Short mmCIF file of C-alpha atoms and ligand atoms in Angstrom, two decimals:
data_model
loop_
_atom_site.label_atom_id
_atom_site.label_comp_id
_atom_site.label_asym_id
_atom_site.label_seq_id
_atom_site.Cartn_x
_atom_site.Cartn_y
_atom_site.Cartn_z
CA MET A 1 -64.94 59.29 -5.86
CA LYS A 2 -66.28 55.56 -5.05
CA ALA A 3 -63.82 53.92 -2.09
CA THR A 4 -63.99 50.82 -3.36
CA ASP A 5 -63.33 51.22 -7.12
CA VAL A 6 -59.98 53.48 -5.84
CA ILE A 7 -59.76 50.56 -3.24
CA ASN A 8 -59.99 47.69 -6.21
CA ASP A 9 -57.36 50.06 -8.35
CA LEU A 10 -54.94 50.01 -6.07
CA ARG A 11 -55.27 46.37 -5.04
CA ARG A 12 -54.81 46.09 -8.69
CA ARG A 13 -51.80 47.92 -8.86
CA PHE A 14 -49.87 47.24 -5.50
CA PRO A 15 -51.01 43.30 -4.70
CA ASN A 16 -48.53 42.45 -2.88
CA GLU A 17 -48.76 45.22 0.27
CA PRO A 18 -51.50 43.64 2.58
CA GLU A 19 -50.48 46.21 5.56
CA TYR A 20 -50.45 48.85 3.13
CA LEU A 21 -54.04 48.31 1.61
CA GLN A 22 -55.93 47.84 5.12
CA ALA A 23 -54.62 50.92 6.21
CA VAL A 24 -55.97 53.03 2.79
CA GLU A 25 -59.08 51.23 3.30
CA GLU A 26 -60.11 51.82 6.66
CA VAL A 27 -59.93 55.39 5.84
CA LEU A 28 -60.71 55.62 2.64
CA ASN A 29 -64.78 53.99 4.07
CA THR A 30 -64.94 56.54 6.43
CA ILE A 31 -63.95 59.76 4.81
CA GLU A 32 -65.43 58.71 1.80
CA ASP A 33 -68.84 60.89 2.41
CA ALA A 34 -67.30 64.10 3.42
CA TYR A 35 -64.72 64.13 0.59
CA ASN A 36 -67.66 64.00 -1.79
CA GLU A 37 -68.96 66.16 -0.50
CA HIS A 38 -65.95 68.31 -1.83
CA PRO A 39 -66.38 68.40 -5.80
CA GLU A 40 -63.09 70.27 -6.89
CA PHE A 41 -61.67 67.15 -4.77
CA GLU A 42 -62.52 65.02 -7.67
CA ARG A 43 -61.74 67.36 -9.93
CA TYR A 44 -58.30 67.55 -9.25
CA ASN A 45 -57.83 63.25 -8.60
CA LEU A 46 -56.65 64.49 -5.30
CA ILE A 47 -58.10 60.65 -3.83
CA GLU A 48 -54.94 59.12 -5.40
CA ARG A 49 -52.64 61.10 -4.89
CA LEU A 50 -52.43 60.94 -1.73
CA CYS A 51 -52.72 57.25 -1.10
CA ILE A 52 -49.25 56.64 -3.49
CA PRO A 53 -46.86 58.49 -1.89
CA ASP A 54 -44.62 61.86 -3.75
CA ARG A 55 -41.46 58.84 -3.64
CA ILE A 56 -40.01 55.54 -2.30
CA ILE A 57 -36.32 55.54 -1.51
CA SER A 58 -35.02 51.86 -1.09
CA PHE A 59 -31.54 50.47 -1.31
CA ARG A 60 -28.86 48.63 0.33
CA VAL A 61 -26.97 48.45 3.65
CA SER A 62 -23.82 46.46 4.03
CA TRP A 63 -22.14 46.20 7.02
CA VAL A 64 -20.08 44.21 8.63
CA ASP A 65 -20.47 41.65 12.24
CA ASP A 66 -18.52 41.61 14.76
CA LYS A 67 -16.85 38.36 12.79
CA GLY A 68 -16.40 39.82 9.69
CA LYS A 69 -19.30 38.53 7.40
CA VAL A 70 -20.15 40.46 5.41
CA GLN A 71 -24.28 41.57 6.20
CA ASN A 72 -27.12 43.11 3.29
CA ASN A 73 -30.21 44.20 4.13
CA MET A 74 -32.45 46.77 2.24
CA GLY A 75 -33.10 50.47 3.72
CA TYR A 76 -35.81 52.66 2.77
CA ARG A 77 -37.43 55.76 3.07
CA ILE A 78 -40.89 56.04 1.77
CA GLN A 79 -41.43 60.14 1.70
CA HIS A 80 -45.19 60.10 1.54
CA ASN A 81 -46.63 63.57 1.56
CA ASN A 82 -45.09 67.53 2.77
CA ALA A 83 -48.38 69.72 1.60
CA ILE A 84 -48.37 71.07 4.92
CA GLY A 85 -44.40 70.98 6.25
CA PRO A 86 -40.92 68.90 6.22
CA TYR A 87 -41.75 65.09 5.84
CA LYS A 88 -41.70 63.45 9.01
CA GLY A 89 -41.62 60.81 10.62
CA GLY A 90 -39.98 56.99 12.09
CA VAL A 91 -37.46 54.65 11.58
CA ARG A 92 -37.93 51.19 11.79
CA PHE A 93 -35.56 48.26 12.40
CA HIS A 94 -36.74 45.32 12.38
CA ALA A 95 -36.66 41.75 10.81
CA SER A 96 -40.17 42.13 9.12
CA VAL A 97 -39.95 45.35 7.93
CA ASN A 98 -40.93 45.40 3.66
CA GLN A 99 -41.77 48.30 1.56
CA SER A 100 -45.81 47.40 2.54
CA ILE A 101 -45.55 48.51 6.22
CA LEU A 102 -43.93 50.86 5.95
CA LYS A 103 -45.64 52.52 3.32
CA PHE A 104 -49.09 51.81 5.49
CA LEU A 105 -47.06 53.63 8.53
CA ALA A 106 -45.93 57.17 6.45
CA PHE A 107 -49.66 57.22 4.94
CA GLU A 108 -51.35 56.38 8.55
CA GLN A 109 -48.35 59.24 9.85
CA THR A 110 -49.78 61.92 7.06
CA PHE A 111 -52.64 61.95 8.84
CA LYS A 112 -51.39 61.58 12.53
CA ASN A 113 -49.91 64.49 11.63
CA SER A 114 -51.91 66.37 9.90
CA LEU A 115 -53.79 66.27 13.38
CA THR A 116 -50.48 67.32 15.96
CA THR A 117 -52.06 71.11 14.73
CA LEU A 118 -48.46 71.09 13.88
CA ALA A 119 -46.65 72.04 10.51
CA MET A 120 -45.66 68.21 9.20
CA GLY A 121 -45.90 66.42 6.61
CA GLY A 122 -45.66 62.46 6.65
CA ALA A 123 -42.91 59.67 5.94
CA LYS A 124 -41.08 56.64 7.40
CA GLY A 125 -38.74 54.92 7.14
CA GLY A 126 -36.36 51.83 8.39
CA SER A 127 -34.79 47.66 7.61
CA ASP A 128 -35.35 44.64 7.97
CA PHE A 129 -32.36 44.42 9.88
CA ASN A 130 -32.56 42.39 13.16
CA PRO A 131 -31.26 44.37 16.04
CA LYS A 132 -32.37 41.62 18.48
CA GLY A 133 -28.34 40.12 19.84
CA LYS A 134 -26.23 42.72 18.09
CA SER A 135 -23.41 43.61 19.69
CA ASP A 136 -23.63 48.16 20.21
CA MET A 137 -20.31 47.98 17.77
CA GLU A 138 -22.66 45.85 15.06
CA ILE A 139 -26.14 48.66 15.33
CA MET A 140 -23.35 51.89 15.48
CA ARG A 141 -22.22 49.88 11.78
CA PHE A 142 -25.06 49.48 11.51
CA CYS A 143 -27.17 52.99 11.47
CA GLN A 144 -24.20 54.82 10.07
CA ALA A 145 -23.99 51.79 6.54
CA PHE A 146 -27.69 52.95 6.44
CA ILE A 147 -27.08 56.88 6.60
CA ALA A 148 -24.22 57.42 4.22
CA GLU A 149 -26.57 56.26 1.94
CA LEU A 150 -30.12 57.61 3.20
CA TRP A 151 -28.13 61.47 4.52
CA ARG A 152 -29.00 62.97 0.95
CA ASN A 153 -32.68 62.89 0.81
CA ILE A 154 -32.85 63.71 4.26
CA GLY A 155 -32.77 67.52 6.23
CA PRO A 156 -34.07 69.67 8.96
CA ASP A 157 -36.20 71.21 6.39
CA THR A 158 -36.82 68.50 4.44
CA ASP A 159 -37.44 64.95 5.84
CA VAL A 160 -36.82 64.80 9.34
CA PRO A 161 -36.53 61.22 11.09
CA ALA A 162 -36.89 59.86 14.05
CA GLY A 163 -37.21 56.13 16.01
CA ASP A 164 -40.26 53.70 16.00
CA ILE A 165 -39.39 50.18 16.54
CA GLY A 166 -35.78 49.19 17.89
CA VAL A 167 -35.22 52.71 16.79
CA GLY A 168 -34.84 53.81 20.50
CA GLY A 169 -31.92 57.03 21.38
CA ARG A 170 -29.39 54.91 21.04
CA GLU A 171 -30.12 53.80 17.12
CA VAL A 172 -30.80 58.39 17.11
CA GLY A 173 -27.39 59.45 18.91
CA TYR A 174 -25.79 56.74 15.45
CA MET A 175 -27.75 58.49 12.42
CA TYR A 176 -27.73 61.40 13.67
CA GLY A 177 -23.74 61.02 14.06
CA MET A 178 -23.17 60.04 10.79
CA TYR A 179 -25.60 62.39 9.36
CA LYS A 180 -23.97 65.39 11.13
CA LYS A 181 -20.88 64.27 9.61
CA MET A 182 -21.82 63.18 6.20
CA ALA A 183 -24.10 66.74 5.63
CA ARG A 184 -21.27 68.42 8.05
CA GLU A 185 -24.10 70.60 9.47
CA ASN A 186 -26.04 70.83 12.79
CA THR A 187 -29.32 71.60 13.06
CA GLY A 188 -30.76 68.44 13.97
CA THR A 189 -32.49 66.34 11.18
CA PHE A 190 -33.43 63.83 13.81
CA THR A 191 -36.02 63.68 16.43
CA GLY A 192 -35.63 61.92 19.44
CA LYS A 193 -31.76 63.27 20.35
CA GLY A 194 -29.97 63.33 23.48
CA MET A 195 -31.01 66.20 25.68
CA GLU A 196 -26.86 66.99 24.78
CA PHE A 197 -27.22 67.75 21.17
CA GLY A 198 -30.45 68.97 20.93
CA GLY A 199 -32.93 66.78 22.35
CA SER A 200 -36.27 67.55 24.12
CA LEU A 201 -37.31 67.06 27.71
CA ILE A 202 -40.25 64.45 27.37
CA ARG A 203 -39.21 63.22 23.83
CA PRO A 204 -39.22 59.78 25.14
CA GLU A 205 -42.52 59.87 27.18
CA ALA A 206 -44.54 61.61 25.19
CA THR A 207 -46.22 58.33 23.03
CA GLY A 208 -47.06 56.69 26.22
CA TYR A 209 -48.17 60.10 28.18
CA GLY A 210 -49.91 61.00 25.18
CA ASN A 211 -51.92 58.59 24.38
CA VAL A 212 -52.94 57.67 28.64
CA TYR A 213 -54.13 61.73 28.29
CA PHE A 214 -56.08 60.73 25.16
CA LEU A 215 -57.88 58.15 27.46
CA LEU A 216 -57.94 60.90 30.30
CA ASN A 217 -60.54 63.06 27.31
CA MET A 218 -62.06 59.84 26.40
CA LEU A 219 -63.16 59.17 30.03
CA ALA A 220 -64.23 62.23 30.78
CA THR A 221 -66.58 61.70 28.44
CA ARG A 222 -68.54 59.30 30.25
CA GLY A 223 -67.47 59.96 33.94
CA ILE A 224 -65.80 57.78 34.41
CA ASP A 225 -62.17 57.93 36.74
CA ILE A 226 -59.27 56.38 35.52
CA LYS A 227 -58.08 55.24 39.63
CA ASP A 228 -58.24 51.69 39.92
CA LYS A 229 -59.18 50.55 36.14
CA ARG A 230 -56.95 47.52 35.45
CA VAL A 231 -55.19 48.50 32.29
CA ALA A 232 -53.66 45.13 30.15
CA ILE A 233 -51.20 46.99 27.54
CA SER A 234 -49.10 44.92 24.86
CA GLY A 235 -45.17 45.56 23.79
CA SER A 236 -43.14 46.41 27.22
CA GLY A 237 -40.72 48.91 24.98
CA ASN A 238 -40.73 52.72 24.27
CA VAL A 239 -44.16 53.22 24.21
CA ALA A 240 -45.79 50.75 26.56
CA THR A 241 -43.18 51.39 29.19
CA TYR A 242 -44.14 55.33 29.81
CA THR A 243 -48.31 54.51 29.63
CA ALA A 244 -47.10 51.83 32.42
CA ASP A 245 -45.41 54.54 33.77
CA LYS A 246 -48.09 57.75 33.59
CA LEU A 247 -50.97 54.98 34.39
CA ILE A 248 -49.11 53.60 37.30
CA GLN A 249 -48.58 57.31 38.18
CA LEU A 250 -52.54 57.66 38.28
CA GLY A 251 -53.22 55.06 39.92
CA ALA A 252 -54.63 52.83 37.86
CA LYS A 253 -53.43 49.78 37.92
CA VAL A 254 -51.22 47.86 35.18
CA VAL A 255 -51.93 44.65 35.22
CA SER A 256 -49.89 42.94 32.10
CA MET A 257 -46.99 44.19 29.68
CA SER A 258 -45.67 41.86 27.04
CA ASP A 259 -43.17 40.69 23.65
CA SER A 260 -42.88 38.70 21.23
CA ASP A 261 -42.09 35.71 23.44
CA GLY A 262 -45.29 36.19 25.64
CA THR A 263 -47.73 37.90 28.49
CA ILE A 264 -46.94 38.71 32.02
CA TYR A 265 -49.97 38.92 34.74
CA VAL A 266 -49.90 40.74 37.43
CA PRO A 267 -53.96 41.13 38.48
CA ASP A 268 -52.80 43.51 41.80
CA GLY A 269 -51.08 45.42 39.49
CA LEU A 270 -47.33 46.56 38.96
CA THR A 271 -45.62 48.31 41.67
CA ARG A 272 -43.34 51.22 41.27
CA GLU A 273 -40.52 49.42 42.00
CA GLN A 274 -41.49 46.44 39.73
CA MET A 275 -42.18 48.87 36.75
CA ASP A 276 -38.61 50.33 37.79
CA TYR A 277 -37.09 46.95 37.09
CA ILE A 278 -39.15 46.46 33.50
CA PHE A 279 -37.64 49.79 32.54
CA GLN A 280 -33.57 48.14 33.65
CA LEU A 281 -34.80 44.62 31.80
CA LYS A 282 -35.47 46.38 29.01
CA ASN A 283 -33.62 49.11 27.80
CA VAL A 284 -30.54 48.75 30.00
CA TYR A 285 -30.05 44.68 29.17
CA ARG A 286 -31.75 44.16 26.61
CA GLY A 287 -33.56 41.11 28.07
CA ARG A 288 -36.67 38.97 27.76
CA ILE A 289 -40.36 39.75 30.03
CA ARG A 290 -39.99 36.08 30.84
CA GLU A 291 -37.05 37.81 33.32
CA PHE A 292 -39.50 39.23 35.30
CA ALA A 293 -42.04 36.73 35.74
CA GLU A 294 -38.47 34.59 36.82
CA GLU A 295 -37.85 37.32 39.72
CA TYR A 296 -41.56 38.68 40.74
CA GLY A 297 -42.92 34.81 40.19
CA CYS A 298 -46.03 36.24 38.68
CA GLU A 299 -48.66 34.18 35.72
CA TYR A 300 -46.02 33.81 32.34
CA PHE A 301 -48.32 33.17 29.44
CA GLU A 302 -45.91 31.72 26.65
CA GLY A 303 -46.31 32.81 23.40
CA GLU A 304 -49.78 34.72 24.11
CA ARG A 305 -50.62 38.34 23.80
CA PRO A 306 -52.66 39.32 26.76
CA TRP A 307 -55.69 39.68 25.36
CA GLN A 308 -57.18 37.10 25.51
CA ARG A 309 -56.09 35.69 29.29
CA VAL A 310 -55.79 39.11 31.78
CA LYS A 311 -58.84 40.37 33.43
CA CYS A 312 -59.15 44.26 32.54
CA ASP A 313 -61.15 47.16 32.20
CA ILE A 314 -59.38 48.83 29.60
CA ALA A 315 -56.49 47.93 26.86
CA MET A 316 -53.85 49.07 25.34
CA PRO A 317 -52.28 48.03 22.79
CA SER A 318 -49.03 48.77 22.13
CA ALA A 319 -46.44 46.73 20.49
CA THR A 320 -47.39 45.74 16.88
CA GLN A 321 -49.86 46.03 13.60
CA ASN A 322 -52.29 43.16 13.91
CA GLU A 323 -51.43 42.35 16.76
CA LEU A 324 -55.46 42.16 18.24
CA ASP A 325 -57.87 40.93 15.81
CA GLY A 326 -61.19 39.44 16.55
CA ASP A 327 -61.43 37.33 18.52
CA ASP A 328 -59.14 38.84 20.69
CA ALA A 329 -62.52 42.10 20.82
CA ARG A 330 -64.98 39.33 22.14
CA ALA A 331 -62.81 38.56 24.52
CA LEU A 332 -62.18 41.32 25.72
CA LEU A 333 -66.29 42.83 25.19
CA LYS A 334 -67.15 39.73 26.64
CA GLN A 335 -65.41 40.38 29.97
CA GLY A 336 -67.27 44.09 29.90
CA VAL A 337 -63.96 46.68 29.08
CA ILE A 338 -64.98 50.24 27.97
CA ALA A 339 -62.08 51.86 26.38
CA VAL A 340 -59.29 50.74 23.86
CA SER A 341 -56.38 53.47 23.57
CA GLU A 342 -54.45 51.79 21.17
CA GLY A 343 -50.32 53.00 21.64
CA ALA A 344 -49.33 51.41 18.63
CA ASN A 345 -49.74 51.81 15.13
CA MET A 346 -53.15 49.98 14.02
CA PRO A 347 -52.98 47.30 16.32
CA SER A 348 -55.87 46.07 15.21
CA THR A 349 -57.57 44.74 12.35
CA PRO A 350 -59.97 45.62 10.51
CA ASP A 351 -63.03 42.57 12.27
CA ALA A 352 -61.55 43.85 15.45
CA VAL A 353 -62.32 47.72 14.48
CA ARG A 354 -66.09 46.94 13.86
CA GLU A 355 -66.65 45.18 17.52
CA PHE A 356 -65.22 48.20 19.45
CA ILE A 357 -67.35 50.79 17.30
CA ASN A 358 -70.49 48.33 17.11
CA ALA A 359 -70.58 47.65 21.14
CA ARG A 360 -69.98 51.64 21.72
CA ILE A 361 -66.72 51.47 23.95
CA LEU A 362 -64.55 54.29 24.16
CA TYR A 363 -61.88 53.22 21.00
CA ALA A 364 -59.32 55.46 19.86
CA PRO A 365 -56.99 54.81 16.47
CA GLY A 366 -53.49 54.98 17.01
CA LYS A 367 -53.09 58.09 14.78
CA ALA A 368 -55.56 60.17 17.32
CA ALA A 369 -53.78 57.87 20.79
CA ASN A 370 -49.99 58.20 19.82
CA ALA A 371 -49.14 61.08 18.13
CA GLY A 372 -48.67 62.88 21.32
CA GLY A 373 -44.22 60.79 19.75
CA VAL A 374 -44.31 63.43 16.99
CA SER A 375 -46.18 65.55 18.17
CA VAL A 376 -43.44 66.15 20.75
CA SER A 377 -41.14 65.85 17.92
CA GLY A 378 -42.30 68.60 16.26
CA LEU A 379 -41.76 70.34 19.20
CA GLU A 380 -38.02 69.42 19.35
CA MET A 381 -37.82 71.16 15.73
CA ALA A 382 -39.28 74.02 17.24
CA GLN A 383 -36.92 73.95 19.95
CA ASN A 384 -33.93 73.07 17.33
CA SER A 385 -34.85 75.83 14.83
CA GLN A 386 -34.71 78.78 18.06
CA LYS A 387 -32.54 76.94 19.27
CA LEU A 388 -34.12 76.79 22.70
CA VAL A 389 -34.25 74.28 25.44
CA TRP A 390 -37.82 74.06 27.28
CA THR A 391 -38.54 72.81 30.05
CA ALA A 392 -40.26 69.19 31.01
CA GLU A 393 -43.35 71.54 32.46
CA GLU A 394 -43.67 73.31 29.22
CA VAL A 395 -42.93 70.09 26.32
CA ASP A 396 -45.80 68.76 28.97
CA ALA A 397 -48.39 71.14 29.50
CA LYS A 398 -47.88 71.55 24.58
CA LEU A 399 -48.42 67.75 25.09
CA ARG A 400 -51.63 68.14 27.26
CA GLN A 401 -53.09 70.93 24.92
CA ILE A 402 -52.12 68.81 21.98
CA MET A 403 -53.49 65.72 22.94
CA ALA A 404 -56.92 67.45 24.12
CA ASN A 405 -57.51 69.20 20.46
CA ILE A 406 -57.32 65.91 18.59
CA HIS A 407 -59.41 64.97 21.00
CA GLU A 408 -61.75 68.06 20.33
CA GLN A 409 -61.28 67.30 16.22
CA CYS A 410 -62.19 63.03 16.75
CA GLN A 411 -65.66 64.79 18.56
CA LYS A 412 -65.95 67.94 15.56
CA TYR A 413 -66.19 65.35 12.80
CA GLY A 414 -66.53 62.22 14.22
CA LYS A 415 -69.62 62.12 16.38
CA GLU A 416 -72.66 59.88 15.30
CA ALA A 417 -76.92 60.53 15.10
CA ASP A 418 -77.25 58.98 18.00
CA GLY A 419 -74.65 60.54 19.97
CA TYR A 420 -71.49 58.13 20.04
CA THR A 421 -67.88 59.58 18.67
CA ASN A 422 -66.63 57.98 16.21
CA TYR A 423 -63.21 58.20 16.45
CA VAL A 424 -62.03 56.66 13.84
CA ARG A 425 -64.04 58.08 11.92
CA GLY A 426 -63.20 61.50 13.40
CA ALA A 427 -59.18 61.84 13.55
CA ASN A 428 -59.49 59.93 9.59
CA VAL A 429 -61.97 63.40 8.79
CA ALA A 430 -60.43 65.46 10.86
CA GLY A 431 -56.84 64.28 9.47
CA PHE A 432 -57.75 64.09 5.57
CA MET A 433 -59.53 67.75 5.75
CA LYS A 434 -56.34 70.20 6.20
CA VAL A 435 -53.64 68.01 3.84
CA ALA A 436 -56.65 67.60 1.11
CA LYS A 437 -56.77 71.67 1.61
CA ALA A 438 -53.18 72.05 2.16
CA MET A 439 -53.10 69.85 -1.67
CA MET A 440 -55.88 71.96 -3.55
CA ALA A 441 -54.02 75.52 -2.84
CA GLN A 442 -49.93 74.24 -4.34
CA GLY A 443 -52.32 72.97 -7.46
CA ILE A 444 -51.30 69.30 -9.35
CA LEU A 445 -47.61 67.82 -7.63
P1 NDP B 1 -40.33 48.86 21.19
O1 NDP B 1 -38.88 48.66 19.67
O2 NDP B 1 -39.69 50.72 21.63
O3 NDP B 1 -40.48 48.64 21.29
C1 NDP B 1 -42.17 47.22 20.98
C2 NDP B 1 -41.85 45.88 21.88
O4 NDP B 1 -43.16 45.38 20.77
C3 NDP B 1 -41.35 45.31 22.03
O5 NDP B 1 -41.90 45.13 23.12
C4 NDP B 1 -41.23 44.11 21.54
O6 NDP B 1 -40.87 42.86 21.34
C5 NDP B 1 -43.01 43.75 21.01
N1 NDP B 1 -43.33 43.61 19.61
C6 NDP B 1 -42.61 44.04 18.41
N2 NDP B 1 -42.99 43.28 17.70
C7 NDP B 1 -43.31 42.58 17.09
C8 NDP B 1 -43.71 41.69 16.68
N3 NDP B 1 -43.73 41.48 15.89
N4 NDP B 1 -45.23 40.58 18.21
C9 NDP B 1 -45.22 40.56 19.41
N5 NDP B 1 -44.38 42.31 19.85
C10 NDP B 1 -44.03 42.81 18.91
O7 NDP B 1 -41.09 50.23 20.29
P2 NDP B 1 -41.90 51.71 19.88
O8 NDP B 1 -42.63 51.38 21.17
O9 NDP B 1 -41.55 52.75 19.99
O10 NDP B 1 -43.01 50.19 18.98
C11 NDP B 1 -44.28 50.58 19.20
C12 NDP B 1 -46.05 50.70 19.00
O11 NDP B 1 -45.62 51.44 18.83
C13 NDP B 1 -45.48 50.75 16.96
O12 NDP B 1 -46.27 50.52 16.49
C14 NDP B 1 -45.12 51.78 17.05
O13 NDP B 1 -45.39 52.21 15.43
C15 NDP B 1 -45.46 52.63 17.60
N6 NDP B 1 -45.25 53.95 18.01
C16 NDP B 1 -44.58 55.16 18.75
C17 NDP B 1 -44.25 56.14 17.99
C18 NDP B 1 -42.70 56.08 19.36
O14 NDP B 1 -42.73 57.39 19.20
N7 NDP B 1 -41.87 55.32 19.40
C19 NDP B 1 -44.46 56.59 18.96
C20 NDP B 1 -46.23 56.64 17.95
C21 NDP B 1 -46.84 54.59 17.63
P3 NDP B 1 -39.88 42.30 21.24
O15 NDP B 1 -38.59 43.01 21.53
O16 NDP B 1 -39.98 40.60 21.75
O17 NDP B 1 -40.12 42.33 19.59
O1 2IT B 2 -45.69 57.01 14.67
C1 2IT B 2 -45.04 57.50 15.18
O2 2IT B 2 -45.77 58.16 15.41
C2 2IT B 2 -43.32 57.02 15.01
N1 2IT B 2 -42.13 56.23 15.50
C3 2IT B 2 -42.91 59.00 15.61
C4 2IT B 2 -41.99 60.21 14.58
C5 2IT B 2 -41.77 61.27 14.95
O3 2IT B 2 -41.08 61.29 14.06
O4 2IT B 2 -41.60 61.69 16.31
#
């Protein structure tokens, strides 16, 4: 297999899917050598079967807004690969959602889920529905209309959706309710459910906590303590807030958070009280991060991301794809950043990734660092199957173990000649090998 040939062919066939091609290109470039050590993979044209999703389900979602107007959105579910377990992955509601973005996310999810050590295939779904400014009833009607179409294609052992951007506990609750009504079963076909109906303790915290656990593993390889380190976080949603929460618990200084309007800068680090304010602001009032700056009188950079102006030792991008470009990476490196651990999926552009790796800093790609979320989703599925609920301590201990295991796999497959761990290569090769072997064993499907 020649990675460039495969990519050029995919580029010809899917010319309007830049995010998908970006994600595929990064993976293929790093697994090429490992792949070519197995001539049987090439005989089975495994690579093409791994890059092209098993199926794409797309549909119109029609719903009625509060003014009585009929609204139409697109709905999708990309079932990418189920070689190692049922399709599994989140649902994103954001105005920018299109097939390319969901294909990149489903592709990445396949490798991430493989790394978790649990039995989950890769999928992603979503809609170009924009939840901003919608009433609770509009959100409910949209979720119901989305599931009225999707419910036939999902199930506890076929495809298990969860949250992502714009989809949290409230939306999962409405979608699960509608699913249950249509399918007439109570089997837990979603994860991220409320604790009263089959949810798992620590699932809301899992992605952010898991990213911090992964970061601690990376820092330990260089004997660095997290205490008093200044950490710049982007985003202020589920992943960003629980990342900040854990960092504050550990004595680090969270110096920034952001949303799509701008960035707050708190050089001495957020206090616990300020963090609680952000939780309330974002989850209860659904307000803007600017309101934090107004409340506490801190600096606010309108229309900016954190990377250029915030002084930090560590960066944890936790908002969205391609939110940290080459210039941002160079600015971070110039001020001596020691680690970048990605909460979001593919937040760094290829140029930025190259900069981090060339500079030999600790750099963890999202598919390794943010795998804690889907890992605890896997644990939620296990609890639902057993019809049991585990304690927060049990789930947290399992999460820590899984993140340590992913870190170990990255080291095993990502060590370079100079001793540097290339976590991108490590995560891609480790994730790929397991899926490839499972696909080989199951024949051409
Ligand atoms: P949320 O919807 O809870 O929060 C998203 C945050 O990112 C908000 O602050 C939002 O700002 C900001 N954001 C979203 N889109 C953009 C954009 N285009 N430009 C600038 N800012 C943006 O989502 P999550 O926290 O769940 O997800 C964040 C990232 O983490 C995503 O990349 C997701 O795929 C990834 N992830 C999520 C997991 C989970 O369990 N939830 C698991 C693993 C990865 P605003 O409110 O202004 O839109
Ligand atoms: O990107 C991700 O890993 C998620 N949004 C979580 C997926 C899940 O099934 O919990």
